[in-house]
Structure formats: structure tokens, C-alpha cells
Short mmCIF file of N, CA and C in Angstrom, two decimals:
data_model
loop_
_atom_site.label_atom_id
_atom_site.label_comp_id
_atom_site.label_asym_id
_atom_site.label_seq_id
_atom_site.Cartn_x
_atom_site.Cartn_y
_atom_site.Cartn_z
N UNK A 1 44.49 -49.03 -67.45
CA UNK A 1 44.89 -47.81 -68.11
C UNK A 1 44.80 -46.68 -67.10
N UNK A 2 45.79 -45.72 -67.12
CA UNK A 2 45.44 -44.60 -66.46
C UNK A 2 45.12 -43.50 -66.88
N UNK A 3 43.70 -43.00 -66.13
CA UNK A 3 43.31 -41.76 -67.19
C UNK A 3 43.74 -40.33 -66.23
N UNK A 4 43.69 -39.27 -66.65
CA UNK A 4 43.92 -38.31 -65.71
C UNK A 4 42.86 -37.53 -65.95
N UNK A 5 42.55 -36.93 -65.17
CA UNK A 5 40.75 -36.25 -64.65
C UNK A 5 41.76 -34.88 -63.87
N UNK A 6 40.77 -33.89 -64.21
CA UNK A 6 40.67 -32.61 -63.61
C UNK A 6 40.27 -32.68 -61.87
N UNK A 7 39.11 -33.21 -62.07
CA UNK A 7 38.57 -33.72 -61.00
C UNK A 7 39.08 -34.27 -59.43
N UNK A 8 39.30 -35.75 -60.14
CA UNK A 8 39.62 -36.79 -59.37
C UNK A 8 40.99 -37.08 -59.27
N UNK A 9 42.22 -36.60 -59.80
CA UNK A 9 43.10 -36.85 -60.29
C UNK A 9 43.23 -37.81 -61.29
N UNK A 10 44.42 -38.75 -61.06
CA UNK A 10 44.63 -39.83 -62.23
C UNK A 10 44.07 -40.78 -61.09
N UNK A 11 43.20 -41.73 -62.34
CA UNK A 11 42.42 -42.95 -61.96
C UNK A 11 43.05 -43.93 -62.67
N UNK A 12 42.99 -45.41 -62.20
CA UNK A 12 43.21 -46.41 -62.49
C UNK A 12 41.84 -46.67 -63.25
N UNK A 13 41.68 -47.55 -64.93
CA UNK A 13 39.97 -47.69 -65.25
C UNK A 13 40.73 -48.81 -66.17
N UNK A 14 40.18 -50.07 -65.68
CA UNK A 14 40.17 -51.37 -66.74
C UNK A 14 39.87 -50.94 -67.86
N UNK A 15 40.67 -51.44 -68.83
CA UNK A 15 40.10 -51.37 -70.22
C UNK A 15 38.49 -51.76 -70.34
N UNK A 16 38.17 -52.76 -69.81
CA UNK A 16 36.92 -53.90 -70.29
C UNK A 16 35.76 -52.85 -69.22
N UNK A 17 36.28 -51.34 -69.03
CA UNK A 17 34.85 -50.28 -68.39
C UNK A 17 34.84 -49.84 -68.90
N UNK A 18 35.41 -49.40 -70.46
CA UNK A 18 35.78 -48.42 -71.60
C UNK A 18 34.43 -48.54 -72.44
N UNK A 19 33.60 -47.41 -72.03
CA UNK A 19 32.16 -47.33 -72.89
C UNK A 19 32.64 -47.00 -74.57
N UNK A 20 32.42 -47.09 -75.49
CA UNK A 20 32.70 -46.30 -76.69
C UNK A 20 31.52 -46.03 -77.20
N UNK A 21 31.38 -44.47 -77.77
CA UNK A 21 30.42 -43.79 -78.14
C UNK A 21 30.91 -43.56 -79.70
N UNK A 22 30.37 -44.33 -80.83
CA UNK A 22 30.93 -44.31 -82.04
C UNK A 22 30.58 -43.10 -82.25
N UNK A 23 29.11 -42.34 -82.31
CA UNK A 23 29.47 -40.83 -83.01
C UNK A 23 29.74 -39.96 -82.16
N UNK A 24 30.06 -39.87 -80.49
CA UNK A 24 30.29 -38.88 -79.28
C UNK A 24 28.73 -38.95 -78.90
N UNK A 25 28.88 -37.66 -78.07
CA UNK A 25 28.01 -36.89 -77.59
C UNK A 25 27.35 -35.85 -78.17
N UNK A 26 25.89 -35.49 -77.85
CA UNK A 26 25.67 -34.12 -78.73
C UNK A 26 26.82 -32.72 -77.92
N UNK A 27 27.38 -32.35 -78.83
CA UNK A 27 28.09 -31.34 -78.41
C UNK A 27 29.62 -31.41 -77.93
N UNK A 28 30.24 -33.03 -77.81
CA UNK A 28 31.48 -33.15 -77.83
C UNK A 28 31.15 -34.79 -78.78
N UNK A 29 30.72 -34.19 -80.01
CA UNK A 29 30.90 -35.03 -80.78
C UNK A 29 32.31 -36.03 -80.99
N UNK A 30 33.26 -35.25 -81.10
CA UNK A 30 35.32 -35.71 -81.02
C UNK A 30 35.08 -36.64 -79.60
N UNK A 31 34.61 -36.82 -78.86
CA UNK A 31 34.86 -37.63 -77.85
C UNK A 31 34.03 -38.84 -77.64
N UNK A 32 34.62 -39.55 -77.72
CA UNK A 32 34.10 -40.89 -77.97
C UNK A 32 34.24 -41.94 -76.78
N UNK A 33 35.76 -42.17 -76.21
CA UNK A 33 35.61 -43.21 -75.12
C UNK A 33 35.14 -42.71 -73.76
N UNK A 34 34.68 -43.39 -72.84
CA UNK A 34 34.18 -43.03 -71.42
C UNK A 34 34.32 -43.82 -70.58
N UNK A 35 34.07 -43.35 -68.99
CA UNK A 35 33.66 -44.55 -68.60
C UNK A 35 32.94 -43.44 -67.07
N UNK A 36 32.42 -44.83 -66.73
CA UNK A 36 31.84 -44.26 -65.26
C UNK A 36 31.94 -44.89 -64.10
N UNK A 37 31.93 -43.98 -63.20
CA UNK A 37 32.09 -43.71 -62.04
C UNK A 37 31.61 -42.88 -61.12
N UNK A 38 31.77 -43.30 -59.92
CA UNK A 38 30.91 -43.77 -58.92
C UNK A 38 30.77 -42.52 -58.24
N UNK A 39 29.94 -41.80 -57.70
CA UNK A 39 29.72 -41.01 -57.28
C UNK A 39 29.96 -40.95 -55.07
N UNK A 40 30.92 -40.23 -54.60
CA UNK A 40 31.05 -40.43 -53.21
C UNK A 40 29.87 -40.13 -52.34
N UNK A 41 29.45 -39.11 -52.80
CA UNK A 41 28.04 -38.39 -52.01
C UNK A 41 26.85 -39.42 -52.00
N UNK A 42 26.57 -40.06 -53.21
CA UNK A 42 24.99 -40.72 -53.51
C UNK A 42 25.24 -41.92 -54.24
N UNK A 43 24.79 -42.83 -53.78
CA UNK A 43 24.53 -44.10 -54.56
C UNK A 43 23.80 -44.27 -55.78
N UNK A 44 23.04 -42.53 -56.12
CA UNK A 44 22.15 -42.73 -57.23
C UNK A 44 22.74 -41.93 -58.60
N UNK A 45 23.41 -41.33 -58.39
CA UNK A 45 24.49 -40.39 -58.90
C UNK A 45 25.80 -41.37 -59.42
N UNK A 46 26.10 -40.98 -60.55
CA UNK A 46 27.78 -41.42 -61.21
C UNK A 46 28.16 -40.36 -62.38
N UNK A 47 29.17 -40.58 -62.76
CA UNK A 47 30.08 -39.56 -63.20
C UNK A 47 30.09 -40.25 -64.41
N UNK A 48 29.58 -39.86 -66.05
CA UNK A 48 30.17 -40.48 -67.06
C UNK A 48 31.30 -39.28 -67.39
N UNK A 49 32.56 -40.12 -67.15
CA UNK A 49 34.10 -39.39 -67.81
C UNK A 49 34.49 -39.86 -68.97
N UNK A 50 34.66 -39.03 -69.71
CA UNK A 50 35.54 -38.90 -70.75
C UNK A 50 37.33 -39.83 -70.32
N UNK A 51 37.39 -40.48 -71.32
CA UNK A 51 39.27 -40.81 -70.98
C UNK A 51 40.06 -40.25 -71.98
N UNK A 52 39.86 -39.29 -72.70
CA UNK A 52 40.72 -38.21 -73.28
C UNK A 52 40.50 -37.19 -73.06
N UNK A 53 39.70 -37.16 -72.43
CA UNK A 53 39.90 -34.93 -71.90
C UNK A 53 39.83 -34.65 -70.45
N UNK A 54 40.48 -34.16 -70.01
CA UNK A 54 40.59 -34.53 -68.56
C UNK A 54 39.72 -33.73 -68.05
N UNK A 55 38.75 -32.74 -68.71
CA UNK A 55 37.69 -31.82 -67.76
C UNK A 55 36.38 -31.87 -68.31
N UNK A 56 36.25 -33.50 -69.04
CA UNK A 56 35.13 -33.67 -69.37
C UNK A 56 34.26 -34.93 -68.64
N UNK A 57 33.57 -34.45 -67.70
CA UNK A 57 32.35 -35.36 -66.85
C UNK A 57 31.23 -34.85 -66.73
N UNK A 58 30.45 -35.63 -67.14
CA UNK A 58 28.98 -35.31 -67.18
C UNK A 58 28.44 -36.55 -65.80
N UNK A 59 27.56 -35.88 -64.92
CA UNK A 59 26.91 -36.07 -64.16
C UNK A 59 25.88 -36.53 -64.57
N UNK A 60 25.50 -38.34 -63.84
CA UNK A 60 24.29 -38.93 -64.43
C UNK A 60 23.74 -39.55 -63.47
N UNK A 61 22.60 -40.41 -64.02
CA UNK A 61 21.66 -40.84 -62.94
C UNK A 61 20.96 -42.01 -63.67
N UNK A 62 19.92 -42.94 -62.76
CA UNK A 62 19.49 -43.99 -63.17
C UNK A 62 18.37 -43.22 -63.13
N UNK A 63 17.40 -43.08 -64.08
CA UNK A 63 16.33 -41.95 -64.36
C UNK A 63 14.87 -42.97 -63.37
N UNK A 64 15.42 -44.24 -64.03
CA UNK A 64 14.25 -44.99 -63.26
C UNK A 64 14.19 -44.81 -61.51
N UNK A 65 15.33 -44.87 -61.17
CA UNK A 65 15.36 -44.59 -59.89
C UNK A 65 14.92 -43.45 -59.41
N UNK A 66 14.71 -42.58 -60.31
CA UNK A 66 14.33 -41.31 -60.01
C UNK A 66 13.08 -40.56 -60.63
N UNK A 67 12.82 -41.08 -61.01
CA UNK A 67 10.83 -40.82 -61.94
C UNK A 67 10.34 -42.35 -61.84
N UNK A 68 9.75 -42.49 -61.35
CA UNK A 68 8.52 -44.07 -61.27
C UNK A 68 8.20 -44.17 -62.50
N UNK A 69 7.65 -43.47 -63.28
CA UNK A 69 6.66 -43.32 -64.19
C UNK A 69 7.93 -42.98 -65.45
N UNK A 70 8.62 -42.87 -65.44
CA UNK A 70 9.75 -42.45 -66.98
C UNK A 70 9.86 -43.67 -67.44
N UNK A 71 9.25 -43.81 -69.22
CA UNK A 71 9.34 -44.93 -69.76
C UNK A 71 9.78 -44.18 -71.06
N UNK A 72 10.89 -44.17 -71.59
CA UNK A 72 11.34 -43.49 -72.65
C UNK A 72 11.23 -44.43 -74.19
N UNK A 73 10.51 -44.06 -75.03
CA UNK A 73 10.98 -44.91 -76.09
C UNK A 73 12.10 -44.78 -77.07
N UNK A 74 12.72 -45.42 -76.56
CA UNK A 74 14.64 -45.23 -77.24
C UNK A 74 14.08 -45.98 -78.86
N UNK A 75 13.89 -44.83 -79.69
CA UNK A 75 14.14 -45.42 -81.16
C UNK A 75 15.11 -47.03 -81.27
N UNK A 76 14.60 -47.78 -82.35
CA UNK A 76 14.42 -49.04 -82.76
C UNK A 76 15.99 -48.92 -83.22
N UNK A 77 16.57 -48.09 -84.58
CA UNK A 77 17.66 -48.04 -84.62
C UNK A 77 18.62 -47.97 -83.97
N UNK A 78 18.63 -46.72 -82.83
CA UNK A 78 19.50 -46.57 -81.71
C UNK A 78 19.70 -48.46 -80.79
N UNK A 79 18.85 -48.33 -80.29
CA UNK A 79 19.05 -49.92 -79.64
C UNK A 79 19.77 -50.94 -81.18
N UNK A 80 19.29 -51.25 -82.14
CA UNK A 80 19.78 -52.17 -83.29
C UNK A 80 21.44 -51.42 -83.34
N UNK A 81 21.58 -50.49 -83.61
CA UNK A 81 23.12 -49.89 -83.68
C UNK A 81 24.06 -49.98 -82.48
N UNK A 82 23.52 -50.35 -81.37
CA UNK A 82 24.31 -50.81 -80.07
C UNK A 82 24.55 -52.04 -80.00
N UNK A 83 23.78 -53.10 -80.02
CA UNK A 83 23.49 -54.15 -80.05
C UNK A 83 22.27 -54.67 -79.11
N UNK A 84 21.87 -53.75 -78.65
CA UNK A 84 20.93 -54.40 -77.26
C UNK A 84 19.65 -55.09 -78.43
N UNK A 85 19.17 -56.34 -77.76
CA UNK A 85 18.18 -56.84 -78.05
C UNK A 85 17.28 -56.76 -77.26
N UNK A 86 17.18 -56.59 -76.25
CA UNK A 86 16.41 -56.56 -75.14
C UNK A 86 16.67 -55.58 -74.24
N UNK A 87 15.63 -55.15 -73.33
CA UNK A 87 15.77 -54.05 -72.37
C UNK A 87 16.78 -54.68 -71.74
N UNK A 88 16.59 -55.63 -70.87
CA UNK A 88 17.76 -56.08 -69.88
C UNK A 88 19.18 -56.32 -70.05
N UNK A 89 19.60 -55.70 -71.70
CA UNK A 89 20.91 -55.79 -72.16
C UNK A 89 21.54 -54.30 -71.99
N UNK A 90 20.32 -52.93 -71.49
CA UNK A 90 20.29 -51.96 -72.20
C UNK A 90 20.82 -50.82 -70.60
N UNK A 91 21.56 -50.61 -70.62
CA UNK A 91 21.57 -49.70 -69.00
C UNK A 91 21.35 -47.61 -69.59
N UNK A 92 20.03 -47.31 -69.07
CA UNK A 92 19.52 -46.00 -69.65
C UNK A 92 20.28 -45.05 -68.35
N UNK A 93 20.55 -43.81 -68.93
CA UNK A 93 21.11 -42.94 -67.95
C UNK A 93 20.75 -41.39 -68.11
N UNK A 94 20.29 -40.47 -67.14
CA UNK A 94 19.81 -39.36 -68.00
C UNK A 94 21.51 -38.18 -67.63
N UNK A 95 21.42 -37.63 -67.75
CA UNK A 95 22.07 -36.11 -67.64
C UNK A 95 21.99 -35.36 -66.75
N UNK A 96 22.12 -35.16 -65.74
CA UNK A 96 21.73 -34.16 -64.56
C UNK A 96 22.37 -32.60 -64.84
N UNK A 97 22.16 -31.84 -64.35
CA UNK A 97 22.18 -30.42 -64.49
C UNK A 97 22.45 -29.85 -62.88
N UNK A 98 23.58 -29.50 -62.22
CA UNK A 98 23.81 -28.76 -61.18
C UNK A 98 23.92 -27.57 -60.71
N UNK A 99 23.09 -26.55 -60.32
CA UNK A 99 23.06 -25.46 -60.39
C UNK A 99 23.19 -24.58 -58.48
N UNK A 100 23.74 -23.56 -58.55
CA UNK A 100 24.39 -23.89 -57.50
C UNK A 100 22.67 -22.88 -56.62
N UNK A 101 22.43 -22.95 -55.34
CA UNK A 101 21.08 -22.63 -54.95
C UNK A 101 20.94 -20.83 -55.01
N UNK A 102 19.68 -19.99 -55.28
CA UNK A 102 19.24 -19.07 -55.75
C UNK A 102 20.44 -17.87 -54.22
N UNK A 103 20.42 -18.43 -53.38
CA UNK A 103 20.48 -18.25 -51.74
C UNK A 103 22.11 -18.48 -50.84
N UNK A 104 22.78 -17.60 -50.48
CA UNK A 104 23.49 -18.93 -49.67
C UNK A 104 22.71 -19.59 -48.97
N UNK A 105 23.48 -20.90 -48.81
CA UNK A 105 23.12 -21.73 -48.02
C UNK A 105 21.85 -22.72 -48.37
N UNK A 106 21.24 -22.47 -49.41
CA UNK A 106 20.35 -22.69 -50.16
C UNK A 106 20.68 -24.23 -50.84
N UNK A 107 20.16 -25.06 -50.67
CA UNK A 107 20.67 -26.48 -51.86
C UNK A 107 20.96 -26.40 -53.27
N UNK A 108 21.42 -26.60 -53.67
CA UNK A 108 21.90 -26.94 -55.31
C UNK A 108 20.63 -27.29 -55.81
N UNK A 109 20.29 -26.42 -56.70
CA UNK A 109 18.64 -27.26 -57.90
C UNK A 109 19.57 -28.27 -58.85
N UNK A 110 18.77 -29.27 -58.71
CA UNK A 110 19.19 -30.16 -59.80
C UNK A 110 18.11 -30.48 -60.80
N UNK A 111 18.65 -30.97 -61.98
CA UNK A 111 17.51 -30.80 -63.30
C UNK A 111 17.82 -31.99 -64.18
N UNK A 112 17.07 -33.14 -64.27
CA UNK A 112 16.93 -34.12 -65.51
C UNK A 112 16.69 -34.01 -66.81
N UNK A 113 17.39 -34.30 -67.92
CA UNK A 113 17.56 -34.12 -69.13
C UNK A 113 16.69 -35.93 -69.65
N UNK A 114 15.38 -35.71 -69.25
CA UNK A 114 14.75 -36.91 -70.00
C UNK A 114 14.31 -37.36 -70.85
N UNK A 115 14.46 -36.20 -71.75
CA UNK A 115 13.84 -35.77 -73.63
C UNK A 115 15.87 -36.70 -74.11
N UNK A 116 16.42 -36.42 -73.45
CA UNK A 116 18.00 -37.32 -74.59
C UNK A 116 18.72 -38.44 -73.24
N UNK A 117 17.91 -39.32 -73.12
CA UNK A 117 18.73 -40.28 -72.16
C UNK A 117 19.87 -40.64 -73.18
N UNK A 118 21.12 -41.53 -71.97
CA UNK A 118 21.89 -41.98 -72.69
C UNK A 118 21.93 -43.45 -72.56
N UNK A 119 21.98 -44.16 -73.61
CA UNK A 119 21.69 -45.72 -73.56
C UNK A 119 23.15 -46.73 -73.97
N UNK A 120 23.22 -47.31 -73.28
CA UNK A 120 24.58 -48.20 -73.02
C UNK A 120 24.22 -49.72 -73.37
N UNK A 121 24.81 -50.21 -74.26
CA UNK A 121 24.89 -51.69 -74.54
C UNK A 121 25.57 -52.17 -73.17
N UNK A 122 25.16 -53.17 -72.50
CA UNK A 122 26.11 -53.53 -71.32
C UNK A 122 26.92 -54.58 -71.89
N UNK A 123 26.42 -55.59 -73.04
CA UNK A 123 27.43 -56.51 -73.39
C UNK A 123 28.43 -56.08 -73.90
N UNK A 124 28.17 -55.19 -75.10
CA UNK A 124 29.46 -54.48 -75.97
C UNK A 124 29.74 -52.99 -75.80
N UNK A 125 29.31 -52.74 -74.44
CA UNK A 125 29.61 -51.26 -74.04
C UNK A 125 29.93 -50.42 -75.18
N UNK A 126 28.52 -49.98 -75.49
CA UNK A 126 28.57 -49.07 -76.65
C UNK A 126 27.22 -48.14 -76.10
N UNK A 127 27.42 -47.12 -76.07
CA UNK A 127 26.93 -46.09 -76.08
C UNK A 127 26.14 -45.25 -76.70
N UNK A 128 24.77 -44.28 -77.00
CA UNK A 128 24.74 -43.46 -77.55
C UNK A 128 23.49 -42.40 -76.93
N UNK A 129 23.57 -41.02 -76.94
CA UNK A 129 22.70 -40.43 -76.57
C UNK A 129 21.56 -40.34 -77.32
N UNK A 130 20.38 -40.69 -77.02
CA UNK A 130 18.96 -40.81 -77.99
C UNK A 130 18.14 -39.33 -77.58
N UNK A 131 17.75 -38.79 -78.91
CA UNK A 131 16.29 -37.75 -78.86
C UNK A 131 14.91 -38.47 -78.96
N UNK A 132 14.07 -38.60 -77.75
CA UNK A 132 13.61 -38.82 -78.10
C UNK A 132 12.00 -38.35 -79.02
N UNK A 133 11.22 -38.89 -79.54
CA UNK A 133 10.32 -38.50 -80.74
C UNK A 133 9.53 -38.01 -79.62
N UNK A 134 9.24 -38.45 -78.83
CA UNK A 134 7.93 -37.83 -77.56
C UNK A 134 7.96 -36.66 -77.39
N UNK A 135 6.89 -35.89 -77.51
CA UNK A 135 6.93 -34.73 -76.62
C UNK A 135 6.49 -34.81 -75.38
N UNK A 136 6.64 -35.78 -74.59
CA UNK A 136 6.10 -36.10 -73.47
C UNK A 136 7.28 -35.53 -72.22
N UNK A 137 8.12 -35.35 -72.58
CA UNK A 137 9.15 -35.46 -71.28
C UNK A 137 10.50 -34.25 -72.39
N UNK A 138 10.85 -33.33 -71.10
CA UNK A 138 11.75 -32.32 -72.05
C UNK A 138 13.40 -32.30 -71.24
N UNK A 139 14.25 -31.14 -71.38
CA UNK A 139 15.41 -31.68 -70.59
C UNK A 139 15.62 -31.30 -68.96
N UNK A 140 14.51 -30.58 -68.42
CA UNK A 140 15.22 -29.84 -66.93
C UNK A 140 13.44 -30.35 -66.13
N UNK A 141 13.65 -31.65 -65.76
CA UNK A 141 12.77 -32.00 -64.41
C UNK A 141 12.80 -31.94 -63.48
N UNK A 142 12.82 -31.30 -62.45
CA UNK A 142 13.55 -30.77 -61.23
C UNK A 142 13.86 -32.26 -61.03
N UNK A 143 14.72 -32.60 -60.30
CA UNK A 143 15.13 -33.70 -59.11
C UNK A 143 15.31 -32.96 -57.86
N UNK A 144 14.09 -33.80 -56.78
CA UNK A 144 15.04 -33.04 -55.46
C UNK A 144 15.64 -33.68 -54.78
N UNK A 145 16.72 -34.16 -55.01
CA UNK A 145 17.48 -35.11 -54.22
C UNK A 145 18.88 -34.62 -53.51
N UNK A 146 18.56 -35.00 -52.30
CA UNK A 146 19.81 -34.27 -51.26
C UNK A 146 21.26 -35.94 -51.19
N UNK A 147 22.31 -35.40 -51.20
CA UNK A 147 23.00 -36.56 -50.91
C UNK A 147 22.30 -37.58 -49.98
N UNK A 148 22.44 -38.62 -50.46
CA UNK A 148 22.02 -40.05 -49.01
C UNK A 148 20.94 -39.98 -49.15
N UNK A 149 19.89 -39.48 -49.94
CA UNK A 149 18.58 -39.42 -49.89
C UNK A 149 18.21 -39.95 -51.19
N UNK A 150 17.12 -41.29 -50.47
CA UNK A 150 16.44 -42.02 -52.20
C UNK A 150 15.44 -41.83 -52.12
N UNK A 151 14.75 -40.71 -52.96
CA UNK A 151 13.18 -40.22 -53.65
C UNK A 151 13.49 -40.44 -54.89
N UNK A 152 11.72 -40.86 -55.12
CA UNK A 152 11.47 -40.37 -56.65
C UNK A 152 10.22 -39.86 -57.13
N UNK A 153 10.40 -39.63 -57.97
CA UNK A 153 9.43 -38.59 -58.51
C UNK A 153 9.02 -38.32 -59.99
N UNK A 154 7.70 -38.07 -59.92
CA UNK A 154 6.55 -38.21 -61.34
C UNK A 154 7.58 -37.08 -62.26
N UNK A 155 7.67 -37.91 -63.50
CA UNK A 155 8.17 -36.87 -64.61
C UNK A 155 7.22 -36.88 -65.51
N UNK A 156 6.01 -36.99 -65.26
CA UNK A 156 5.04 -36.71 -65.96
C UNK A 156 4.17 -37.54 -66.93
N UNK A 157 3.65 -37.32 -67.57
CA UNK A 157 2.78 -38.29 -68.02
C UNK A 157 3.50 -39.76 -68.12
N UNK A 158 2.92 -40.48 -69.58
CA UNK A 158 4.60 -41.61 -69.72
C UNK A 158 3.96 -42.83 -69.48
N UNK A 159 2.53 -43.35 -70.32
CA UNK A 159 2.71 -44.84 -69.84
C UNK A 159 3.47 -45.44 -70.54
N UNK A 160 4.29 -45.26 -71.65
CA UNK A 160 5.49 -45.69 -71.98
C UNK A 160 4.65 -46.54 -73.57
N UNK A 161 5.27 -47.57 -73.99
CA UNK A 161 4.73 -48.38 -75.25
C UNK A 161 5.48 -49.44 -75.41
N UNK A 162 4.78 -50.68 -76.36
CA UNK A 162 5.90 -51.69 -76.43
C UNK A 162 7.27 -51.66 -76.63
N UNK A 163 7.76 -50.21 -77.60
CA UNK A 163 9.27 -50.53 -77.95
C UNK A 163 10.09 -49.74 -77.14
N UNK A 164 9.36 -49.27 -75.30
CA UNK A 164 10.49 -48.57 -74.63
C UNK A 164 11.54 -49.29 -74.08
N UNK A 165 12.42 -48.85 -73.94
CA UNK A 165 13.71 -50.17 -72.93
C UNK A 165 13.28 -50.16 -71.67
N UNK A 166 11.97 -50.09 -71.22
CA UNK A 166 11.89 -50.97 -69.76
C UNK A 166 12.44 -50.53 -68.26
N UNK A 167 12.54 -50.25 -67.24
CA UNK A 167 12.61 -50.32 -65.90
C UNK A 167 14.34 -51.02 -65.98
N UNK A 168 15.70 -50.13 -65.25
CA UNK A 168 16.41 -51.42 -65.93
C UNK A 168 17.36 -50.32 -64.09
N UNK A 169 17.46 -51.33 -63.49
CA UNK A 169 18.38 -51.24 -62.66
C UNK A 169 19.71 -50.51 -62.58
N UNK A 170 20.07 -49.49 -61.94
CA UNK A 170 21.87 -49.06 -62.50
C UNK A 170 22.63 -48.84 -61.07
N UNK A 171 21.98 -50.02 -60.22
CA UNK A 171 22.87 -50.20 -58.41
C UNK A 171 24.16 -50.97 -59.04
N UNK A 172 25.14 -49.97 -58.85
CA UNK A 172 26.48 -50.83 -59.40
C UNK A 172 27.07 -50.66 -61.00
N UNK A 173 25.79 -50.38 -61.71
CA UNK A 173 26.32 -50.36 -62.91
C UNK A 173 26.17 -52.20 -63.34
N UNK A 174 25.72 -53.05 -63.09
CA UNK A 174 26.35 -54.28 -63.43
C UNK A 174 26.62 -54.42 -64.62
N UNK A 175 27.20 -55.47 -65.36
CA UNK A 175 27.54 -55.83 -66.31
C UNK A 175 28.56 -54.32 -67.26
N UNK A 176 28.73 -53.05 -66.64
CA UNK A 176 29.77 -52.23 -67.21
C UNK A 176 30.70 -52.20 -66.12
N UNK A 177 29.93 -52.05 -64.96
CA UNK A 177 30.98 -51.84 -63.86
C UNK A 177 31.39 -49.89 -63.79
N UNK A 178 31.60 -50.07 -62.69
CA UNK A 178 31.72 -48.43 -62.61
C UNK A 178 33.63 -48.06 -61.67
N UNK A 179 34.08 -47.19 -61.82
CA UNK A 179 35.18 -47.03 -61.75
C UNK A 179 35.02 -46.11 -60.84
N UNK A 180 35.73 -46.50 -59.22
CA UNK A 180 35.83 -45.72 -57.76
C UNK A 180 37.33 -44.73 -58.00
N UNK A 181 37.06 -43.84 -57.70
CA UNK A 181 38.27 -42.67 -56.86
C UNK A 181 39.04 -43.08 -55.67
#
């Protein structure tokens, strides 16, 4: 399928990378299909796009890769309404926030949204953004991460509990696959 992006121009995106988000997003609720892609600068970084609005991409991240210690407990329903049975079915993603630096010349602050990860069925690529019940973790954790550079860093308390989805890999995206420019 070809989608057209503000961005990137028009992309080529297999049907079978087509995330669907049955109720949207908080705040572009109307938008439902997505997909992602790959970020040029950072291997830790990807782009969840929208494939009906061409100026809608939200900037994301593998949170694990980026807080040691972030163990989110994704409500019981949310996972049952995707289908994931297991963490290792489940690919978590947070929200990044780009802000341009206080300074010229100054780096871009970047900020994690770890209070609403977004959680992806990888078998039936289904989607949904979770609140979670914790007050343990809120939406703007600094990240300091420069392109090409892999740190991570304490988001704070978080030994996590039996029903969190787990430590879950997102090098590649496997099992959704991620869509290059």
C-alpha cells in the first residue's frame, strides 16, 4: 500500500505492518491504522505513523531500552482485548516528546511519556495506549539521548509486579516489522 507522509514523502508499507488501534489514540481518537518506522538518526527511536493522515507521527521508543528499571503494569483487560497472552507476545512503546534546546546550539530535551505506554499485540497487531493505575512513573522523564548513543536510565522507583508485560526487546520491531524511508 502506499501511504503519503508529510514527512517522509510517500512510503511503500505492507499491509501485514498495518498496526490497528480499535479505539485510536488518546487525542486522535478517529485514527486508528498505523504503522512504524524506522528511525535514520537512532536505532532506539521509530516513528509510529498514522496511514490516513499524512502529518500524523508520533515519535517512540523501546522504554526498556531506555529505563533499566521501567516495569509498567499494563492492566489485565488492555492485554485480554489485544490478544497478548504473554509478555513475549506484547511489544511496549512509550511516546517521546521533542523539544527544541533552551540555547542555540543547545541539544533538543527529550521527555518519556511512561505513565501511558503503548502496547502492541505482535501476533494480531493490535494496538492500544494504556493509563497506567501507578503513580509511580508520570509523562516527561528526561531521556538524554544524543543520536548513535545507547544509555539508559533510572525512571524511578518500579520493581514492577506479577501482571507487568516484562522486559520485551523492540531491535527491529520483530514479529511487526518496521517500515524504512
Amino acid at each position: 500500500m502506499q501511504v503519503d507522509t508529510i514527512r517522509f514523502g510517500t512510503l511503500s508499507v505492507d499491509d501485514d505492518k498495518i498496526i490497528l488501534f480499535p479505539k485510536g489514540l488518546p487525542g486522535f481518537e478517529d485514527e486508528r491504522r498505523f504503522f512504524l518506522m524506522d528511525h535514520a538518526g537512532s536505532s532506539k527511536i521509530k516513528w509510529l505513523h498514522s496511514v490516513d493522515n499524512p502529518g500524523l507521527a508520533l515519535v517512540v521508543a523501546d522504554p526498556f531500552g531506555l529505563f533499566e528499571d521501567y516495569r509498567p503494569d499494563v492492566p489485565d483487560e488492555i492485554a485480554r482485548d489485544l490478544g497478548i497472552a504473554d509478555p513475549d507476545g506484547a511489544l511496549v512503546l512509550t511516546v517521546l516528546t521533542v523539544r527544541a534546546g533552551q540555547q542555540e546550539g543547545e541539544p533538543p530535551m527529550i521527555s518519556a511519556n511512561l505513565l501511558a505506554p503503548i502496547v502492541i499485540s505482535k501476533e494480531r497487531r493490535r494496538g492500544a495506549q494504556a493509563v497506567l493505575r501507578s503513580g509511580e512513573y508520570g509523562v516527561r522523564h528526561q531521556v538524554h539521548l544524543r543520536l548513535g548513543e545507547d544509555v539508559r536510565h533510572t525512571a524511578g522507583g518500579g520493581a514492577g509486579s506479577a501482571g507487568s508485560m516484562g522486559s520485551i526487546d523492540c531491535a527491529g520491531c520483530e514479529g511487526i516489522g518496521a517500515a524504512t524511508a
